[in-house]
Coordinates of C-alpha atoms in Angstrom, one line a residue:
M1 CA 1.2 -19.4 -36.6
A2 CA -1.8 -21.2 -38.4
T3 CA -5.2 -19.1 -39.4
I4 CA -8.3 -21.4 -39.3
R5 CA -10.9 -19.6 -40.7
G6 CA -15.0 -20.7 -40.7
T7 CA -18.0 -20.0 -42.5
S8 CA -21.5 -18.5 -42.6
S9 CA -23.0 -22.0 -41.4
R10 CA -22.0 -23.8 -38.8
D11 CA -18.5 -24.8 -38.0
R12 CA -16.3 -27.1 -36.1
L13 CA -13.0 -26.3 -36.8
F14 CA -10.0 -28.2 -34.8
G15 CA -6.5 -26.2 -34.0
T16 CA -3.0 -27.6 -34.4
G17 CA -0.5 -28.4 -31.5
A18 CA 0.9 -25.0 -32.5
D19 CA -0.1 -21.5 -31.5
D20 CA -3.1 -21.0 -33.9
I21 CA -5.6 -18.1 -34.9
I22 CA -9.1 -19.7 -35.0
D23 CA -12.2 -17.4 -36.2
G24 CA -15.4 -19.0 -36.0
L25 CA -17.7 -16.2 -38.4
G26 CA -21.3 -16.1 -38.7
E27 CA -23.5 -19.1 -37.1
R28 CA -23.6 -21.1 -33.8
D29 CA -19.6 -22.6 -34.0
L30 CA -17.8 -24.9 -32.3
L31 CA -14.2 -24.5 -31.9
F32 CA -11.3 -26.4 -30.5
G33 CA -7.6 -24.6 -29.7
Y34 CA -6.1 -28.0 -28.5
A35 CA -2.3 -27.3 -27.9
G36 CA -0.5 -24.0 -28.3
N37 CA -1.5 -20.3 -27.8
D38 CA -4.4 -19.4 -29.4
I39 CA -7.0 -17.0 -30.3
L40 CA -10.2 -18.1 -30.3
N41 CA -13.1 -15.4 -32.2
G42 CA -16.6 -17.2 -32.2
G43 CA -18.6 -14.0 -34.2
N44 CA -22.2 -13.2 -34.4
A45 CA -23.5 -16.7 -33.1
S46 CA -24.1 -18.6 -30.0
D47 CA -20.5 -20.2 -30.0
Q48 CA -18.8 -22.5 -28.3
L49 CA -14.7 -22.4 -27.6
F50 CA -12.7 -24.4 -26.0
G51 CA -8.8 -22.9 -25.4
G52 CA -7.5 -26.8 -24.7
T53 CA -3.5 -25.9 -23.1
G54 CA -1.8 -22.8 -23.4
D55 CA -1.9 -19.3 -22.5
D56 CA -5.2 -18.7 -25.0
I57 CA -7.5 -15.0 -25.5
L58 CA -11.7 -16.5 -26.2
D59 CA -13.6 -14.0 -27.4
G60 CA -17.6 -14.5 -28.3
G61 CA -18.5 -12.0 -30.1
T62 CA -21.7 -11.3 -30.0
A63 CA -25.2 -13.7 -28.7
I64 CA -25.3 -16.1 -25.8
D65 CA -21.6 -18.4 -26.2
F66 CA -19.8 -20.2 -24.0
L67 CA -16.1 -20.7 -23.3
D68 CA -13.6 -22.2 -21.6
G69 CA -10.3 -21.8 -21.5
G70 CA -9.1 -25.1 -20.5
S71 CA -5.5 -25.1 -18.4
G72 CA -2.8 -22.1 -18.8
N73 CA -3.6 -18.7 -18.0
D74 CA -6.0 -17.7 -20.3
R75 CA -8.6 -14.9 -20.9
L76 CA -12.3 -15.0 -21.6
F77 CA -14.1 -12.2 -23.5
G78 CA -18.1 -13.3 -23.7
G79 CA -18.8 -10.1 -25.3
D80 CA -22.3 -9.2 -26.1
G81 CA -24.8 -11.3 -24.9
N82 CA -25.8 -13.9 -22.1
D83 CA -22.2 -16.3 -22.2
L84 CA -21.0 -19.2 -19.3
L85 CA -17.5 -18.0 -18.9
S86 CA -14.7 -20.9 -17.4
G87 CA -11.7 -20.7 -16.7
A88 CA -10.6 -24.3 -15.9
A89 CA -7.3 -23.8 -14.5
G90 CA -4.5 -21.2 -14.8
K91 CA -4.8 -17.7 -13.6
D92 CA -7.3 -16.6 -16.3
T93 CA -8.9 -13.1 -16.9
L94 CA -12.6 -13.5 -17.1
D95 CA -14.7 -10.3 -18.7
G96 CA -18.3 -11.1 -19.0
G97 CA -19.2 -8.0 -21.2
A98 CA -22.7 -6.9 -22.2
G99 CA -25.2 -9.4 -20.6
S100 CA -26.1 -11.4 -18.1
D101 CA -22.9 -13.4 -18.0
F102 CA -21.9 -16.9 -15.0
M103 CA -18.3 -16.2 -14.6
Y104 CA -16.4 -19.6 -13.2
G105 CA -12.5 -18.9 -12.4
G106 CA -11.9 -22.4 -11.9
Q107 CA -8.5 -23.5 -9.8
G108 CA -5.8 -21.1 -10.0
D109 CA -5.7 -17.5 -8.7
D110 CA -8.2 -15.5 -11.1
T111 CA -9.0 -12.1 -12.1
F112 CA -12.5 -10.6 -12.9
R113 CA -13.5 -7.7 -14.6
H114 CA -16.5 -5.2 -15.1
Y115 CA -17.1 -2.0 -16.6
F116 CA -20.2 0.1 -15.3
N117 CA -22.0 0.1 -18.8
E118 CA -22.5 -3.2 -19.4
L119 CA -25.7 -4.6 -18.5
I120 CA -29.2 -3.1 -18.2
G121 CA -32.8 -3.4 -16.6
S122 CA -32.8 -6.6 -14.7
Q123 CA -29.7 -7.7 -16.1
R124 CA -27.1 -9.4 -13.3
D125 CA -23.1 -10.4 -13.7
F126 CA -22.8 -14.0 -11.7
M127 CA -18.9 -14.2 -10.5
N128 CA -17.6 -17.4 -8.4
G129 CA -13.5 -17.5 -8.3
G130 CA -13.6 -20.9 -7.6
G131 CA -10.6 -22.2 -5.7
G132 CA -7.3 -20.1 -5.8
R133 CA -7.0 -16.1 -4.6
D134 CA -8.8 -14.4 -6.7
F135 CA -9.6 -10.4 -7.6
A136 CA -12.5 -8.7 -9.4
A137 CA -11.3 -5.2 -11.0
F138 CA -14.8 -2.4 -11.4
R139 CA -14.8 0.2 -13.5
D140 CA -16.0 3.0 -15.0
G141 CA -18.0 2.6 -18.0
L142 CA -19.1 4.6 -21.1
G143 CA -21.6 7.2 -19.9
Q144 CA -22.0 5.2 -16.8
T145 CA -20.6 5.8 -13.3
A146 CA -20.0 4.3 -9.7
S147 CA -21.9 7.3 -8.1
N148 CA -24.2 5.7 -5.7
L149 CA -22.4 2.4 -4.6
T150 CA -23.0 -0.2 -2.2
I151 CA -21.4 -3.3 -1.7
S152 CA -23.8 -5.6 0.9
A153 CA -24.2 -9.4 1.7
T154 CA -26.9 -11.1 -0.2
R155 CA -29.6 -13.1 1.6
N156 CA -27.3 -16.5 0.6
N157 CA -23.7 -14.8 1.9
N158 CA -22.8 -14.2 -1.0
V159 CA -21.4 -10.0 -2.2
M160 CA -23.6 -8.1 -4.6
V161 CA -22.1 -5.1 -6.0
A162 CA -24.8 -2.2 -7.0
N163 CA -24.6 1.2 -8.8
G164 CA -28.3 1.9 -9.4
I165 CA -28.1 0.1 -13.0
D166 CA -25.8 -2.7 -13.3
T167 CA -25.6 -5.7 -10.2
V168 CA -23.0 -8.0 -9.9
E169 CA -23.2 -10.7 -7.4
A170 CA -19.5 -12.5 -6.4
K171 CA -18.9 -15.7 -4.7
S172 CA -15.5 -17.3 -3.9
I173 CA -13.5 -13.4 -4.6
E174 CA -11.5 -12.6 -1.7
H175 CA -10.3 -9.3 -3.7
L176 CA -12.1 -6.6 -5.1
F177 CA -10.9 -3.1 -6.6
F178 CA -12.5 -0.4 -7.4
E179 CA -11.0 2.2 -10.1
P180 CA -11.5 6.2 -9.4
S181 CA -14.5 7.8 -11.2
Y182 CA -13.4 10.4 -13.0
A183 CA -16.3 11.6 -14.0
Q184 CA -18.4 13.0 -10.9
S185 CA -17.7 12.6 -6.9
R186 CA -19.1 9.4 -5.8
T187 CA -20.1 8.0 -2.4
I188 CA -19.5 4.3 -2.1
T189 CA -21.3 2.1 1.3
I190 CA -20.0 -0.9 2.4
G191 CA -21.9 -3.6 4.4
N192 CA -20.9 -6.0 6.9
L193 CA -19.8 -9.2 5.2
F194 CA -18.8 -11.0 7.8
R195 CA -20.5 -14.2 6.6
T196 CA -19.5 -13.9 2.8
D197 CA -15.8 -14.7 1.6
L198 CA -14.4 -11.4 1.9
A199 CA -14.7 -11.5 5.0
T200 CA -10.9 -11.6 5.9
G201 CA -10.3 -10.6 2.2
L202 CA -9.7 -6.8 0.8
I203 CA -11.4 -4.2 -0.9
E204 CA -9.1 -1.6 -2.4
I205 CA -10.3 1.6 -3.5
A206 CA -8.6 4.3 -5.9
G207 CA -10.4 6.8 -4.8
L208 CA -11.3 10.5 -6.8
N209 CA -13.7 12.7 -4.6
D210 CA -14.9 9.9 -2.2
T211 CA -17.4 9.8 0.6
V212 CA -16.8 6.5 1.5
D213 CA -18.6 4.6 4.7
A214 CA -17.0 1.0 6.5
S215 CA -18.0 1.9 8.9
A216 CA -20.5 -1.7 9.9
T217 CA -17.8 -4.4 7.5
F218 CA -15.2 -5.8 9.1
T219 CA -13.9 -6.6 6.2
R220 CA -9.8 -4.9 5.7
I221 CA -10.2 -1.8 3.3
L222 CA -7.2 -0.2 1.3
Y223 CA -7.7 3.3 0.1
R224 CA -5.6 4.8 -2.3
A225 CA -6.6 8.3 -2.2
V226 CA -5.2 9.8 -6.4
G227 CA -6.7 13.5 -5.9
G228 CA -10.0 15.2 -5.2
V229 CA -11.6 16.2 -1.5
N230 CA -12.2 12.6 0.1
D231 CA -14.0 11.7 3.2
V232 CA -13.3 8.0 4.2
T233 CA -14.4 5.9 7.6
A234 CA -13.1 1.9 7.4
G235 CA -15.2 -0.4 9.4
F236 CA -13.8 -2.7 12.2
N237 CA -10.8 -4.7 10.9
G238 CA -8.2 -3.8 12.7
A239 CA -5.4 -3.7 9.6
D240 CA -7.3 -0.5 7.0
M241 CA -4.3 1.3 5.7
A242 CA -5.5 4.3 3.7
Q243 CA -2.2 5.2 0.4
F244 CA -0.7 8.0 -0.7
V245 CA 1.0 8.0 -4.5
V246 CA 2.5 10.8 -5.9
P247 CA 3.1 9.7 -9.6
K248 CA 6.3 9.3 -11.0
T249 CA 5.8 12.5 -13.1
N250 CA 5.6 14.2 -10.0
F251 CA 8.7 15.6 -9.2
G252 CA 8.3 17.2 -5.8
S253 CA 5.5 17.7 -3.7
V254 CA 4.4 18.9 -0.6
W255 CA 2.3 17.7 2.3
T256 CA 0.5 17.2 5.8
V257 CA -0.9 15.2 8.2
M258 CA -2.8 17.2 10.8
A259 CA -6.2 16.9 13.4
E260 CA -8.0 19.8 13.0
A261 CA -11.2 20.2 14.9
V262 CA -14.5 19.5 13.8
K263 CA -16.7 22.4 13.5
G264 CA -19.4 22.9 15.9
S265 CA -17.7 20.0 18.2
T266 CA -14.7 19.6 20.9
S267 CA -13.9 16.3 18.2
R268 CA -11.0 16.4 16.0
E269 CA -10.5 14.6 13.0
L270 CA -7.3 13.7 10.6
H271 CA -6.8 15.3 7.6
V272 CA -3.9 14.4 4.8
R273 CA -3.7 16.5 2.2
E274 CA -1.5 17.7 -0.5
L275 CA -0.8 21.5 -1.4
T276 CA 1.1 20.9 -4.7
G277 CA 0.2 19.7 -8.0
N278 CA -3.1 20.6 -9.6
G279 CA -4.9 21.4 -6.2
T280 CA -5.0 20.6 -3.2
Q281 CA -6.1 17.0 -2.7
D282 CA -7.8 16.5 0.8
T283 CA -8.0 13.7 2.7
T284 CA -10.3 12.6 5.9
L285 CA -9.6 9.9 7.3
H286 CA -11.4 7.8 10.4
R287 CA -10.8 4.9 12.3
F288 CA -7.6 4.0 9.8
E289 CA -5.1 2.0 11.5
S290 CA -2.3 3.2 9.3
I291 CA -1.3 5.6 6.4
F292 CA 1.4 4.8 3.7
F293 CA 3.2 7.3 1.5
R294 CA 4.9 6.5 -1.8
L295 CA 6.5 10.0 -2.8
G296 CA 9.0 8.4 -5.0
N297 CA 12.1 10.3 -7.0
G298 CA 11.6 14.6 -6.3
D299 CA 12.4 17.0 -3.4
H300 CA 9.3 16.3 -1.5
T301 CA 8.2 17.6 2.2
L302 CA 5.6 16.0 4.4
T303 CA 5.1 17.8 8.2
I304 CA 3.4 15.3 10.8
G305 CA 1.8 17.0 13.5
D306 CA 0.3 15.6 16.8
L307 CA -2.5 13.3 16.3
T308 CA -4.0 13.2 19.8
G309 CA -7.3 13.0 19.7
T310 CA -8.4 11.9 16.0
A311 CA -8.4 8.5 17.1
F312 CA -5.3 7.1 15.1
P313 CA -3.5 4.8 16.6
G314 CA -1.5 3.0 14.1
L315 CA 1.8 3.3 12.0
I316 CA 3.1 6.0 9.4
E317 CA 5.0 4.6 6.5
I318 CA 7.0 6.3 4.1
H319 CA 8.9 5.4 1.4
L320 CA 11.0 7.9 -0.3
G321 CA 12.4 7.7 -4.2
D322 CA 15.8 10.0 -4.4
G323 CA 16.0 13.5 -4.2
H324 CA 16.4 15.6 -1.3
N325 CA 13.2 15.4 1.2
I326 CA 12.5 16.6 4.5
I327 CA 10.2 14.8 7.0
D328 CA 9.6 16.4 10.3
A329 CA 6.6 14.5 12.8
G330 CA 8.5 15.4 15.5
A331 CA 5.3 16.3 17.0
T332 CA 3.7 13.7 16.7
H333 CA 3.3 10.8 18.7
N334 CA 2.5 8.6 16.7
R335 CA 5.1 5.3 15.3
L336 CA 7.1 6.3 11.9
R337 CA 8.9 3.6 9.9
I338 CA 10.6 6.0 6.8
V339 CA 12.9 4.8 4.1
T340 CA 14.9 6.6 2.0
G341 CA 16.3 6.5 -1.4
S342 CA 19.5 7.8 -2.5
G343 CA 20.2 12.1 -2.0
S344 CA 20.4 13.7 1.1
N345 CA 17.3 13.7 3.4
Q346 CA 16.3 15.2 6.6
V347 CA 13.8 12.5 9.1
V348 CA 12.5 14.6 12.4
A349 CA 10.6 12.3 14.2
G350 CA 8.3 11.9 17.3
S351 CA 7.9 10.6 20.7
A352 CA 7.4 6.7 19.9
N353 CA 9.3 3.9 18.1
D354 CA 10.1 4.9 15.4
E355 CA 12.1 3.3 12.2
I356 CA 14.4 5.5 10.0
I357 CA 16.4 3.5 6.9
G358 CA 18.8 5.5 4.5
T359 CA 20.8 4.2 1.5
S360 CA 23.0 6.4 -0.1
G361 CA 23.2 10.3 -0.1
A362 CA 24.5 12.5 3.6
D363 CA 21.5 12.1 5.6
N364 CA 20.4 13.6 8.7
F365 CA 17.9 11.2 10.9
H366 CA 17.1 12.7 14.7
G367 CA 15.0 9.4 16.1
G368 CA 13.0 11.8 19.2
G369 CA 11.6 10.4 22.0
G370 CA 10.9 6.1 22.4
N371 CA 13.5 3.6 21.1
D372 CA 13.8 4.2 17.6
Y373 CA 16.0 2.4 14.7
V374 CA 18.2 4.7 12.9
A375 CA 20.1 4.2 10.6
G376 CA 22.3 5.6 7.4
F377 CA 24.0 2.8 5.3
D378 CA 26.1 4.6 2.4
G379 CA 27.2 8.2 2.9
N380 CA 28.5 10.7 4.7
D381 CA 25.6 10.2 8.1
F382 CA 24.5 12.0 11.5
L383 CA 22.3 10.1 12.8
F384 CA 20.9 11.0 16.3
G385 CA 18.7 8.9 18.6
D386 CA 18.0 11.5 21.2
A387 CA 15.7 9.7 23.8
G388 CA 15.2 6.4 24.3
G389 CA 16.9 3.2 24.2
D390 CA 18.1 3.7 20.1
V391 CA 19.6 1.5 17.9
L392 CA 22.5 3.1 15.3
F393 CA 23.7 2.0 12.6
G394 CA 26.5 3.9 10.3
G395 CA 26.9 1.7 7.6
E396 CA 29.4 3.3 5.3
G397 CA 30.8 6.0 5.0
N398 CA 32.0 8.7 7.7
D399 CA 29.4 9.0 10.1
A400 CA 28.3 11.0 13.2
L401 CA 26.5 9.2 15.6
D402 CA 24.8 10.7 18.7
G403 CA 22.9 8.5 21.4
G404 CA 21.7 10.9 23.0
S405 CA 19.3 9.6 26.6
G406 CA 19.4 6.2 27.2
R407 CA 20.3 3.2 26.8
D408 CA 22.0 2.9 23.2
W409 CA 23.7 0.7 20.7
I410 CA 25.8 1.9 18.5
R411 CA 27.4 0.6 15.2
G412 CA 29.3 3.0 13.1
L413 CA 30.9 -0.3 10.3
A414 CA 33.3 1.4 7.9
G415 CA 34.4 5.1 7.6
D416 CA 35.7 7.2 10.2
D417 CA 33.1 7.6 12.4
T418 CA 32.4 9.6 15.0
Y419 CA 30.7 8.7 18.6
T420 CA 28.3 10.5 20.8
G421 CA 26.5 8.0 23.9
G422 CA 24.9 10.9 25.8
A423 CA 23.1 10.4 28.8
D424 CA 23.1 6.4 30.6
V425 CA 24.8 3.7 29.7
D426 CA 25.5 2.9 25.5
L427 CA 27.2 -0.3 23.8
F428 CA 29.4 0.6 21.0
Q429 CA 30.4 -2.1 18.3
V430 CA 33.7 -1.7 16.5
H431 CA 34.6 -3.8 13.4
F432 CA 38.0 -3.6 12.4
E433 CA 37.8 -2.6 8.9
E434 CA 35.8 1.0 10.5
G435 CA 38.9 3.0 10.0
R436 CA 39.6 5.6 12.6
D437 CA 37.1 6.4 14.8
T438 CA 36.0 8.6 17.9
F439 CA 34.5 8.4 20.4
V440 CA 33.8 11.7 22.1
D441 CA 32.0 10.9 25.3
F442 CA 33.2 7.3 26.5
R443 CA 32.2 7.4 30.5
H444 CA 34.6 4.6 32.3
G445 CA 31.8 2.2 34.4
E446 CA 29.2 2.6 32.5
D447 CA 29.7 2.2 28.7
V448 CA 31.3 -0.2 26.7
V449 CA 33.2 -0.6 23.9
D450 CA 32.2 -4.6 21.8
L451 CA 35.7 -4.9 20.3
Q452 CA 35.2 -8.9 19.7
S453 CA 35.2 -8.3 15.9
I454 CA 38.9 -7.5 16.6
L455 CA 40.5 -11.1 16.2
V456 CA 44.0 -9.6 17.3
L457 CA 42.4 -8.6 21.0
N458 CA 41.5 -11.3 23.4
S459 CA 41.7 -10.7 26.7
F460 CA 42.0 -6.0 28.1
S461 CA 46.0 -7.3 28.6
D462 CA 45.5 -7.6 24.3
V463 CA 43.6 -4.1 24.3
A464 CA 46.2 -2.1 27.4
A465 CA 49.0 -3.2 25.3
R466 CA 47.7 -1.3 22.3
M467 CA 46.9 2.1 24.3
S468 CA 48.8 4.9 24.4
Q469 CA 48.0 8.8 25.6
S470 CA 48.2 11.2 23.0
G471 CA 48.0 14.8 25.0
T472 CA 44.3 14.6 26.2
D473 CA 43.1 11.7 24.7
V474 CA 43.9 7.6 24.5
W475 CA 45.1 6.1 21.3
L476 CA 43.9 2.7 20.6
D477 CA 45.8 1.1 17.8
L478 CA 44.0 -1.9 16.0
G479 CA 46.8 -2.2 13.3
G480 CA 46.9 -0.9 9.3
G481 CA 46.0 2.6 10.4
H482 CA 42.6 2.3 12.1
G483 CA 41.8 2.7 15.6
I484 CA 39.9 4.6 18.0
V485 CA 40.7 7.9 19.2
F486 CA 39.1 8.2 23.4
Q487 CA 39.0 11.9 23.9
N488 CA 39.3 14.0 27.2
S489 CA 40.3 10.6 28.4
L490 CA 43.2 9.6 30.8
L491 CA 45.1 5.5 30.2
F492 CA 45.5 4.8 33.4
N493 CA 41.0 5.3 34.3
F494 CA 40.6 2.1 31.6
S495 CA 39.5 -1.1 32.7
E496 CA 38.2 -4.8 31.8
A497 CA 34.8 -3.3 32.5
D498 CA 35.2 -0.9 29.7
F499 CA 35.1 -3.6 26.7
R500 CA 33.8 -6.0 25.4
L501 CA 36.0 -9.1 24.7

């Protein structure tokens, strides 16, 4: 890597075809990186920096600078002064620094960064994403926070972000992100952005002791609570999500999702609380459509109550890491989607149409009411559909599958599995490699066993030739030690209607 240094006078410096470091030093310099992944430093005057091709880093330094990244995925830093930054082609990162800066992303998915300590008085930054889907991140700066933050539309249908000191205007940016304010609580108000480029975009907030009012907006809201006491109202988008993520260093947590009466009112509001850690986290949610938990590795407990009356109609999705987790959602009427990691997990779902997916480990899953999908995959699992027309999939291991009431579809796959259909007509699917399976309550004329994957069975006569009475049970020999035991059954009661071939 070549190092090219200027002088204290005005310089015109040119890079090579390789990776270069070019320092302009004093006075007004003109720097060209050309090919390669170059580093261009303007220095202490009004400089012009051109990255050229390659993934370049351009730093204007002090004074008023012009930075052009060229093609490639470039990083542009304006530094002090009123700067003009152009990312041009590629996925670029633009940070104007202090002063009133104009930043243009150009083609590609670009990232803009702003710290709430960079502007003084009437100074204002302007961000224009250009082509692509662009992202702007806002963070607390040294000695300044976004304690009272507003996000609104300007007269020319751009987006304005202001905290009473800093003002940033944005155009053609589809995703705004606000980091948490660790210094103090903050209030965030989001207006009607319907005519702006954020109308179909996303506003993402990492929240800590926030009060957020997005009730006037149609823009999608993603609120990621990281702690503290929060009160968050979503808007009219219909796809707003609240997200709760346990840090990787936390190997156990206790959570509740409950509806609680509002003091002095007959209405109820939705509270999500973490009862472990450095203090109780309590987030009140209004008008959200979904809640997402990522609890990570460790032994976690999550209880979900009856949320009736909270105007929360949506999905609660839970992703668990490795560990022994307990999810008790038997009281809720909201739809659940739960994905576990390895370990022994206990899940009780409610009355909606839920999805519960295990991985490895010995799991115990109850679908509750509704038409549920319950899958154990690896491990020796206990799967219960309970009420409703359910789909149960055992996967690997010796599983116990119980459909409960309703018309169920039950499949064990490998291992020695036990099938209980429960009330109503059920369909059982058997595979040759499953092992030795047991049917506890097979009902003739109602239940059906699907044997289409067994190549040696092409007709009921093939099945009958392999069946025999063994005490109070009937044994269907599939060869190689594999087969099916029909408990408390008589051989002469079986007919072609009991099988799908």
